[in-house]
Amino acid sequence: MTAVRVDLHMWLSRFGTKGRIGNFCTMPRIRDCAIIGAGAAGLTAAIYVARFHLETTVFDGGDSRAASIPRTLNHAGFPEGISGADLIARMHRQAMRYGAHIERQRVIRLDRAGEDFIVVTETGETRFRSVLLATGVVNHRPDIEASSHDRALAQGLLRYCPICDGYEVTDKRIGVIGAGSHGFKEAYFLRMYSRDVTLIVPECGSGLEAGERETLGKLGIRQVDGPRGQLRIDGTHLIVPTAAGELAFDSVYPALGSKICSGLASALGAATSEDGCIIVDAHQRTSIAGLYAAGDVVRGLDQISHAMGEAGVAATALRNDLAERRALLR
Ligand SMILES: Cc1cc2nc3c(=O)[nH]c(=O)nc-3n(C[C@H](O)[C@H](O)[C@H](O)COP(=O)(O)OP(=O)(O)OC[C@H]3O[C@@H](n4cnc5c(N)ncnc54)[C@H](O)[C@@H]3O)c2cc1C
């Protein structure tokens, strides 16, 4: 013990300038866990990981799809529904209560450093032992002015998730904008809620197979070419210019696909599916050790409950894998 003290004393006196000791003391620590994305998945993971007493930083770009939900009515536990923004704000508070540090910063790159990761943002670089990606997807929008888009979304004139809110358009006049099988499947799905469904196909007849066209006919789903110009709000309707003229709908569902935000993972060499989703095992581990993924960025049901479930699994796997690298003791 004495020898150690002497050595340390000699070492300190050799590097005895204030600046050097200062640098030594502020040498960057390696933190346990970075979570990228503070939506339904990222914040659930943050609550779990922070409650495992792991040092957690959450980086977020600030455009969670969950936060854009005017009122979710299928999320269990809220019989009167809850706005997405309120749900996300509550989860923020819960994560921070247990010590998660949340930064409003986009991660621009992820590098490997031995077994660790370097998270790169516009303002700096931080080293972490493990990273959980919860970066979600971004829906492709139809042609509509940005302010009208947000207003239409808030009024329920524009909707992106038939599984979530198809119930709310029961017996309403529904438009689906989408080509090929994607548009067909969404229109077919929504036919369960209303007899009045129109499929608006962006390019004339694009990609619909003969069988699909026949099914649309049998189910009474109209098919028109369009949109031929910008969508606009008219009171309680959304107007879609089509080859058959301007059509007014109670709700329109764009089925135009989405951008999967898996770029950080694929740049690092993690396996992704053909459509760009991050491939994970049953414990949400990606093909890169120490890198986990949960939520919409992983292929599955794009729902809050599913994102939360995956995040709980990912956070627990992350904790258990970390415990094999260093003892997690109090
Ligand atoms: C209009 C609408 C209504 C919906 N209604 C419902 C509903 O009623 N019920 C339901 O269960 N689901 C609903 N959903 C789906 C639900 O919103 C998603 O399934 C859920 O938000 C997925 O959570 P997530 O954490 O994977 O992604 P998100 O909640 O989208 O969060 C992803 C986060 O990652 C961040 N991010 C991305 N890249 C980076 C980066 N490089 N650096 C830092 N941060 C980054 C983004 O800024 C974002 O905050 C709806 C979706 C929409 C669009």
Coordinates of C-alpha atoms and ligand atoms in Angstrom, one line a residue:
M1 CA 0.0 0.0 0.0
T2 CA 2.9 2.4 1.0
A3 CA 4.8 1.6 -2.2
V4 CA 1.7 2.5 -4.2
R5 CA 1.4 5.8 -2.4
V6 CA 5.1 6.6 -3.0
D7 CA 4.8 5.7 -6.7
L8 CA 1.7 7.8 -7.1
H9 CA 3.4 10.7 -5.2
M10 CA 6.5 10.5 -7.5
W11 CA 4.2 10.2 -10.6
L12 CA 2.3 13.3 -9.5
S13 CA 5.4 15.3 -8.9
R14 CA 6.8 14.4 -12.3
F15 CA 3.7 15.5 -14.0
G16 CA 3.3 18.2 -11.4
T17 CA 2.1 21.2 -13.5
K18 CA -1.4 22.2 -12.8
G19 CA -2.4 21.9 -16.4
R20 CA -1.1 18.4 -16.8
I21 CA -2.8 17.2 -13.6
G22 CA -5.9 19.0 -14.7
N23 CA -5.9 17.2 -18.0
F24 CA -5.3 13.9 -16.3
C25 CA -8.2 14.5 -13.9
T26 CA -10.6 15.4 -16.7
M27 CA -9.5 12.6 -19.0
P28 CA -12.7 11.5 -20.7
R29 CA -14.4 8.6 -19.0
I30 CA -16.0 5.7 -20.8
R31 CA -19.7 5.8 -20.2
D32 CA -21.8 2.7 -20.1
C33 CA -24.6 3.4 -22.5
A34 CA -25.6 5.7 -25.3
I35 CA -29.2 5.6 -26.5
I36 CA -29.8 7.2 -29.9
G37 CA -33.3 8.4 -30.3
A38 CA -35.8 9.6 -27.6
G39 CA -39.0 8.3 -28.9
A40 CA -41.1 5.4 -27.5
A41 CA -38.3 2.9 -27.8
G42 CA -35.3 5.1 -26.7
L43 CA -37.0 6.6 -23.7
T44 CA -38.3 3.2 -22.5
A45 CA -34.7 1.9 -22.8
A46 CA -33.4 4.9 -20.9
I47 CA -35.8 4.3 -18.0
Y48 CA -34.6 0.6 -17.8
V49 CA -30.9 1.3 -18.2
A50 CA -30.9 4.2 -15.8
R51 CA -32.7 2.1 -13.2
F52 CA -29.9 -0.5 -13.7
H53 CA -27.6 2.2 -12.3
L54 CA -25.8 2.5 -15.7
E55 CA -24.5 5.9 -16.8
T56 CA -26.8 6.7 -19.7
T57 CA -26.8 9.5 -22.3
V58 CA -29.7 9.8 -24.7
F59 CA -29.1 11.7 -27.9
D60 CA -32.2 12.9 -29.8
G61 CA -33.0 14.7 -33.0
G62 CA -36.4 15.8 -31.7
D63 CA -38.8 14.4 -34.3
S64 CA -40.3 11.3 -32.7
R65 CA -43.2 9.9 -34.7
A66 CA -44.8 9.2 -31.3
A67 CA -44.7 12.9 -30.5
S68 CA -46.7 13.7 -33.6
I69 CA -49.7 11.6 -32.6
P70 CA -52.7 13.9 -31.9
R71 CA -54.2 11.4 -29.5
T72 CA -53.4 7.7 -29.3
L73 CA -56.5 5.6 -28.4
N74 CA -55.0 2.1 -28.8
H75 CA -52.2 2.5 -26.3
A76 CA -53.1 0.4 -23.2
G77 CA -53.5 2.1 -19.9
F78 CA -55.1 5.3 -21.2
P79 CA -58.8 4.7 -21.6
E80 CA -59.4 8.3 -22.7
G81 CA -56.3 8.3 -24.9
I82 CA -53.2 10.5 -24.5
S83 CA -51.5 12.8 -26.9
G84 CA -48.2 11.5 -28.2
A85 CA -46.4 14.7 -27.0
D86 CA -47.8 14.2 -23.5
L87 CA -46.8 10.5 -23.5
I88 CA -43.2 11.4 -24.6
A89 CA -43.0 14.2 -22.1
R90 CA -44.0 11.8 -19.3
M91 CA -41.4 9.3 -20.4
H92 CA -38.7 12.0 -20.5
R93 CA -39.5 12.9 -16.9
Q94 CA -39.4 9.3 -15.8
A95 CA -36.0 8.6 -17.5
M96 CA -34.5 11.8 -16.0
R97 CA -35.8 11.0 -12.5
Y98 CA -33.4 8.0 -12.5
G99 CA -30.5 9.9 -13.8
A100 CA -30.6 9.5 -17.6
H101 CA -29.0 12.4 -19.3
I102 CA -30.9 13.6 -22.4
E103 CA -29.2 15.7 -25.1
R104 CA -31.1 17.4 -28.0
Q105 CA -28.4 16.5 -30.5
R106 CA -28.4 14.5 -33.7
V107 CA -25.7 11.8 -33.8
I108 CA -23.9 12.2 -37.1
R109 CA -21.5 9.2 -36.9
L110 CA -20.8 6.1 -34.9
D111 CA -17.3 4.7 -34.8
R112 CA -15.8 1.6 -33.3
A113 CA -12.9 1.9 -30.7
G114 CA -11.9 -1.6 -29.7
E115 CA -14.9 -3.0 -27.9
D116 CA -16.3 0.5 -27.3
F117 CA -18.1 3.0 -29.5
I118 CA -17.5 6.7 -30.2
V119 CA -20.6 8.7 -30.6
V120 CA -20.0 11.8 -32.8
T121 CA -22.3 14.8 -32.8
E122 CA -21.8 18.4 -34.2
T123 CA -20.3 19.4 -30.8
G124 CA -18.0 16.6 -29.9
E125 CA -17.3 12.9 -29.4
T126 CA -18.0 10.6 -26.5
R127 CA -16.9 7.1 -25.8
F128 CA -19.4 4.5 -24.7
R129 CA -19.2 0.8 -23.9
S130 CA -22.5 0.0 -25.6
V131 CA -25.0 1.7 -27.9
L132 CA -28.7 1.2 -28.3
L133 CA -30.2 2.5 -31.6
A134 CA -33.9 3.7 -31.4
T135 CA -33.8 6.0 -34.4
G136 CA -37.2 5.1 -35.9
V137 CA -38.5 5.8 -39.4
V138 CA -39.7 8.9 -41.2
N139 CA -42.9 8.6 -43.2
H140 CA -42.9 9.8 -46.9
R141 CA -45.4 12.6 -47.1
P142 CA -47.9 13.3 -49.9
D143 CA -47.6 16.6 -51.7
I144 CA -49.1 19.1 -49.2
E145 CA -47.8 22.4 -47.7
A146 CA -46.0 21.8 -44.4
S147 CA -48.4 23.9 -42.3
S148 CA -51.4 22.2 -43.9
H149 CA -49.8 18.8 -43.3
D150 CA -49.5 19.5 -39.6
R151 CA -53.0 20.9 -39.4
A152 CA -54.5 18.0 -41.3
L153 CA -52.7 15.6 -39.0
A154 CA -54.0 17.3 -35.9
Q155 CA -57.6 17.3 -37.3
G156 CA -57.4 13.6 -38.2
L157 CA -57.8 14.4 -41.9
L158 CA -54.4 12.9 -42.6
R159 CA -53.4 9.6 -40.9
Y160 CA -50.4 7.4 -41.1
C161 CA -51.3 4.3 -39.1
P162 CA -54.4 2.3 -39.9
I163 CA -53.7 -0.3 -37.2
C164 CA -53.5 2.6 -34.6
D165 CA -56.5 4.7 -35.7
G166 CA -58.5 2.8 -38.3
Y167 CA -61.3 2.5 -35.7
E168 CA -61.7 6.2 -35.7
V169 CA -62.6 6.2 -39.4
T170 CA -65.3 3.6 -39.1
D171 CA -68.0 4.3 -41.7
K172 CA -66.1 7.4 -42.9
R173 CA -65.1 8.4 -46.4
I174 CA -61.5 7.2 -46.7
G175 CA -58.8 7.8 -49.3
V176 CA -55.6 5.8 -49.5
I177 CA -52.7 7.2 -51.6
G178 CA -50.3 4.4 -52.6
A179 CA -49.0 2.4 -55.5
G180 CA -48.6 -1.3 -56.0
S181 CA -49.1 -3.9 -53.3
H182 CA -48.5 -1.4 -50.5
G183 CA -51.4 0.8 -51.5
F184 CA -53.6 -2.3 -52.2
K185 CA -52.9 -3.8 -48.8
E186 CA -53.7 -0.6 -46.9
A187 CA -56.9 0.0 -48.9
Y188 CA -57.9 -3.7 -48.3
F189 CA -57.1 -3.3 -44.5
L190 CA -59.2 -0.2 -44.2
R191 CA -62.2 -1.8 -46.0
M192 CA -62.7 -3.5 -42.6
Y193 CA -63.7 -0.1 -41.2
S194 CA -65.7 1.4 -44.1
R195 CA -67.5 0.6 -47.3
D196 CA -66.3 3.9 -48.7
V197 CA -62.6 3.5 -49.6
T198 CA -60.9 5.0 -52.6
L199 CA -57.4 4.0 -53.6
I200 CA -55.5 6.9 -55.3
V201 CA -52.7 5.5 -57.3
P202 CA -49.8 7.9 -58.0
E203 CA -48.9 6.5 -61.4
C204 CA -51.5 5.1 -63.8
G205 CA -52.1 1.5 -62.8
S206 CA -48.5 1.2 -61.3
G207 CA -47.7 -2.2 -60.0
L208 CA -51.2 -3.5 -59.2
E209 CA -51.5 -7.1 -60.3
A210 CA -54.6 -8.3 -62.1
G211 CA -55.7 -10.3 -59.0
E212 CA -55.4 -7.3 -56.8
R213 CA -57.4 -5.1 -59.3
E214 CA -60.1 -7.8 -59.3
T215 CA -60.2 -7.9 -55.5
L216 CA -60.5 -4.1 -55.3
G217 CA -63.5 -4.4 -57.7
K218 CA -65.2 -7.1 -55.7
L219 CA -64.8 -5.2 -52.5
G220 CA -66.1 -2.0 -54.0
I221 CA -62.9 -0.1 -53.5
R222 CA -62.7 2.6 -56.2
Q223 CA -59.4 3.2 -57.9
V224 CA -58.4 6.6 -59.4
D225 CA -55.1 8.1 -60.6
G226 CA -53.6 10.9 -58.6
P227 CA -52.9 13.0 -56.7
R228 CA -52.7 15.5 -59.5
G229 CA -51.5 18.4 -57.4
Q230 CA -51.3 19.5 -53.8
L231 CA -53.7 18.2 -51.2
R232 CA -55.6 20.9 -49.3
I233 CA -57.9 21.3 -46.4
D234 CA -61.5 22.4 -46.9
G235 CA -63.2 22.7 -43.5
T236 CA -63.7 19.1 -42.2
H237 CA -62.4 17.5 -45.4
L238 CA -59.1 16.9 -47.1
I239 CA -59.3 17.5 -50.9
V240 CA -57.3 15.4 -53.2
P241 CA -57.0 16.4 -56.9
T242 CA -57.3 13.3 -59.0
A243 CA -57.8 12.3 -62.6
A244 CA -61.5 12.0 -61.7
G245 CA -61.6 15.6 -60.4
E246 CA -61.2 16.9 -56.8
L247 CA -62.3 14.3 -54.2
A248 CA -63.2 15.2 -50.6
F249 CA -62.3 12.7 -47.9
D250 CA -62.9 12.5 -44.1
S251 CA -59.5 11.0 -43.8
V252 CA -56.6 10.2 -46.1
Y253 CA -53.9 7.6 -45.4
P254 CA -50.7 8.0 -47.3
A255 CA -49.2 4.5 -48.0
L256 CA -46.0 5.9 -49.5
G257 CA -43.5 4.0 -47.4
S258 CA -40.9 5.5 -45.1
K259 CA -37.2 6.2 -44.7
I260 CA -35.7 3.7 -42.2
C261 CA -33.2 5.6 -40.1
S262 CA -30.6 2.8 -39.9
G263 CA -27.7 4.7 -41.5
L264 CA -25.6 4.8 -38.4
A265 CA -25.8 1.0 -38.0
S266 CA -25.2 0.2 -41.6
A267 CA -22.2 2.5 -41.8
L268 CA -20.7 0.5 -39.0
G269 CA -21.3 -2.7 -40.9
A270 CA -24.4 -4.0 -39.0
A271 CA -26.6 -6.3 -40.9
T272 CA -29.8 -4.8 -42.3
S273 CA -32.7 -6.2 -44.3
E274 CA -33.4 -5.5 -47.9
D275 CA -35.7 -2.6 -46.9
G276 CA -33.1 -1.2 -44.6
C277 CA -34.4 -2.3 -41.2
I278 CA -31.7 -3.3 -38.6
I279 CA -31.6 -7.1 -38.2
V280 CA -31.5 -8.2 -34.5
D281 CA -31.6 -11.5 -32.6
A282 CA -34.3 -12.4 -30.0
H283 CA -32.6 -10.1 -27.5
Q284 CA -32.4 -7.1 -29.8
R285 CA -28.6 -7.6 -30.4
T286 CA -27.5 -6.4 -33.8
S287 CA -24.7 -8.3 -35.7
I288 CA -22.1 -6.0 -34.0
A289 CA -21.2 -6.8 -30.3
G290 CA -22.4 -4.1 -28.0
L291 CA -24.8 -2.6 -30.5
Y292 CA -28.6 -3.0 -29.9
A293 CA -31.6 -1.8 -31.7
A294 CA -35.3 -1.4 -30.9
G295 CA -38.5 0.2 -32.2
D296 CA -39.5 1.1 -35.7
V297 CA -35.9 0.9 -37.0
V298 CA -36.1 -2.9 -36.5
R299 CA -38.6 -4.8 -38.7
G300 CA -41.8 -5.5 -36.9
L301 CA -45.1 -4.0 -35.9
D302 CA -44.6 -0.2 -36.0
Q303 CA -46.5 0.5 -32.7
I304 CA -45.7 2.2 -29.4
S305 CA -46.3 -1.0 -27.4
H306 CA -44.0 -3.0 -29.7
A307 CA -41.3 -0.3 -29.5
M308 CA -41.5 -0.3 -25.7
G309 CA -41.4 -4.1 -25.5
E310 CA -38.3 -4.4 -27.7
A311 CA -36.7 -1.6 -25.8
G312 CA -37.1 -3.4 -22.4
V313 CA -35.6 -6.6 -23.9
A314 CA -32.7 -4.6 -25.5
A315 CA -31.9 -2.7 -22.3
T316 CA -31.8 -5.9 -20.3
A317 CA -29.6 -7.7 -22.8
L318 CA -27.3 -4.7 -22.9
R319 CA -27.1 -4.8 -19.1
N320 CA -26.4 -8.5 -19.0
D321 CA -23.7 -8.3 -21.7
L322 CA -22.1 -5.4 -20.0
A323 CA -22.0 -7.3 -16.7
E324 CA -19.8 -9.9 -18.5
R325 CA -17.3 -7.2 -19.4
R326 CA -17.2 -5.5 -16.0
A327 CA -18.8 -6.4 -12.6
L328 CA -21.9 -4.3 -12.1
L329 CA -21.7 -4.0 -8.3
R330 CA -22.9 -1.4 -5.9
Ligands
LIG1 C1 -49.4 10.1 -37.1 C2 -49.0 8.9 -36.4 C3 -49.9 8.3 -35.5 C4 -49.5 7.2 -34.8 N1 -50.4 6.6 -33.9 C5 -50.1 5.6 -33.1 C6 -51.0 5.1 -32.1 O1 -52.1 5.6 -31.9 N2 -50.6 4.0 -31.5 C7 -49.4 3.4 -31.7 O2 -49.1 2.4 -31.0 N3 -48.5 3.9 -32.6 C8 -48.8 4.9 -33.3 N4 -47.9 5.4 -34.3 C9 -46.6 4.7 -34.5 C10 -45.7 5.1 -33.4 O3 -45.5 6.6 -33.3 C11 -44.3 4.5 -33.6 O4 -44.4 3.1 -33.7 C12 -43.3 4.8 -32.4 O5 -43.2 6.2 -32.3 C13 -42.0 4.1 -32.6 O6 -41.1 4.5 -31.6 P1 -39.5 4.6 -32.0 O7 -38.9 5.0 -30.7 O8 -39.1 3.5 -32.7 O9 -39.4 5.9 -33.0 P2 -39.8 7.4 -32.8 O10 -40.8 7.6 -31.7 O11 -40.1 7.9 -34.2 O12 -38.4 8.1 -32.3 C14 -37.3 8.0 -33.0 C15 -36.4 9.2 -32.5 O13 -35.0 9.0 -33.0 C16 -34.5 10.2 -33.3 N5 -33.3 10.1 -34.2 C17 -33.3 9.6 -35.4 N6 -32.1 9.6 -35.9 C18 -31.3 10.2 -35.0 C19 -29.9 10.6 -34.9 N7 -29.1 10.3 -35.9 N8 -29.4 11.2 -33.8 C20 -30.3 11.4 -32.7 N9 -31.6 11.1 -32.8 C21 -32.1 10.5 -33.9 C22 -35.6 11.0 -33.9 O14 -35.4 12.4 -33.8 C23 -36.8 10.6 -33.0 O15 -37.0 11.4 -31.9 C24 -48.3 6.5 -35.0 C25 -47.4 7.1 -35.9 C26 -47.7 8.3 -36.6 C27 -46.8 8.9 -37.6

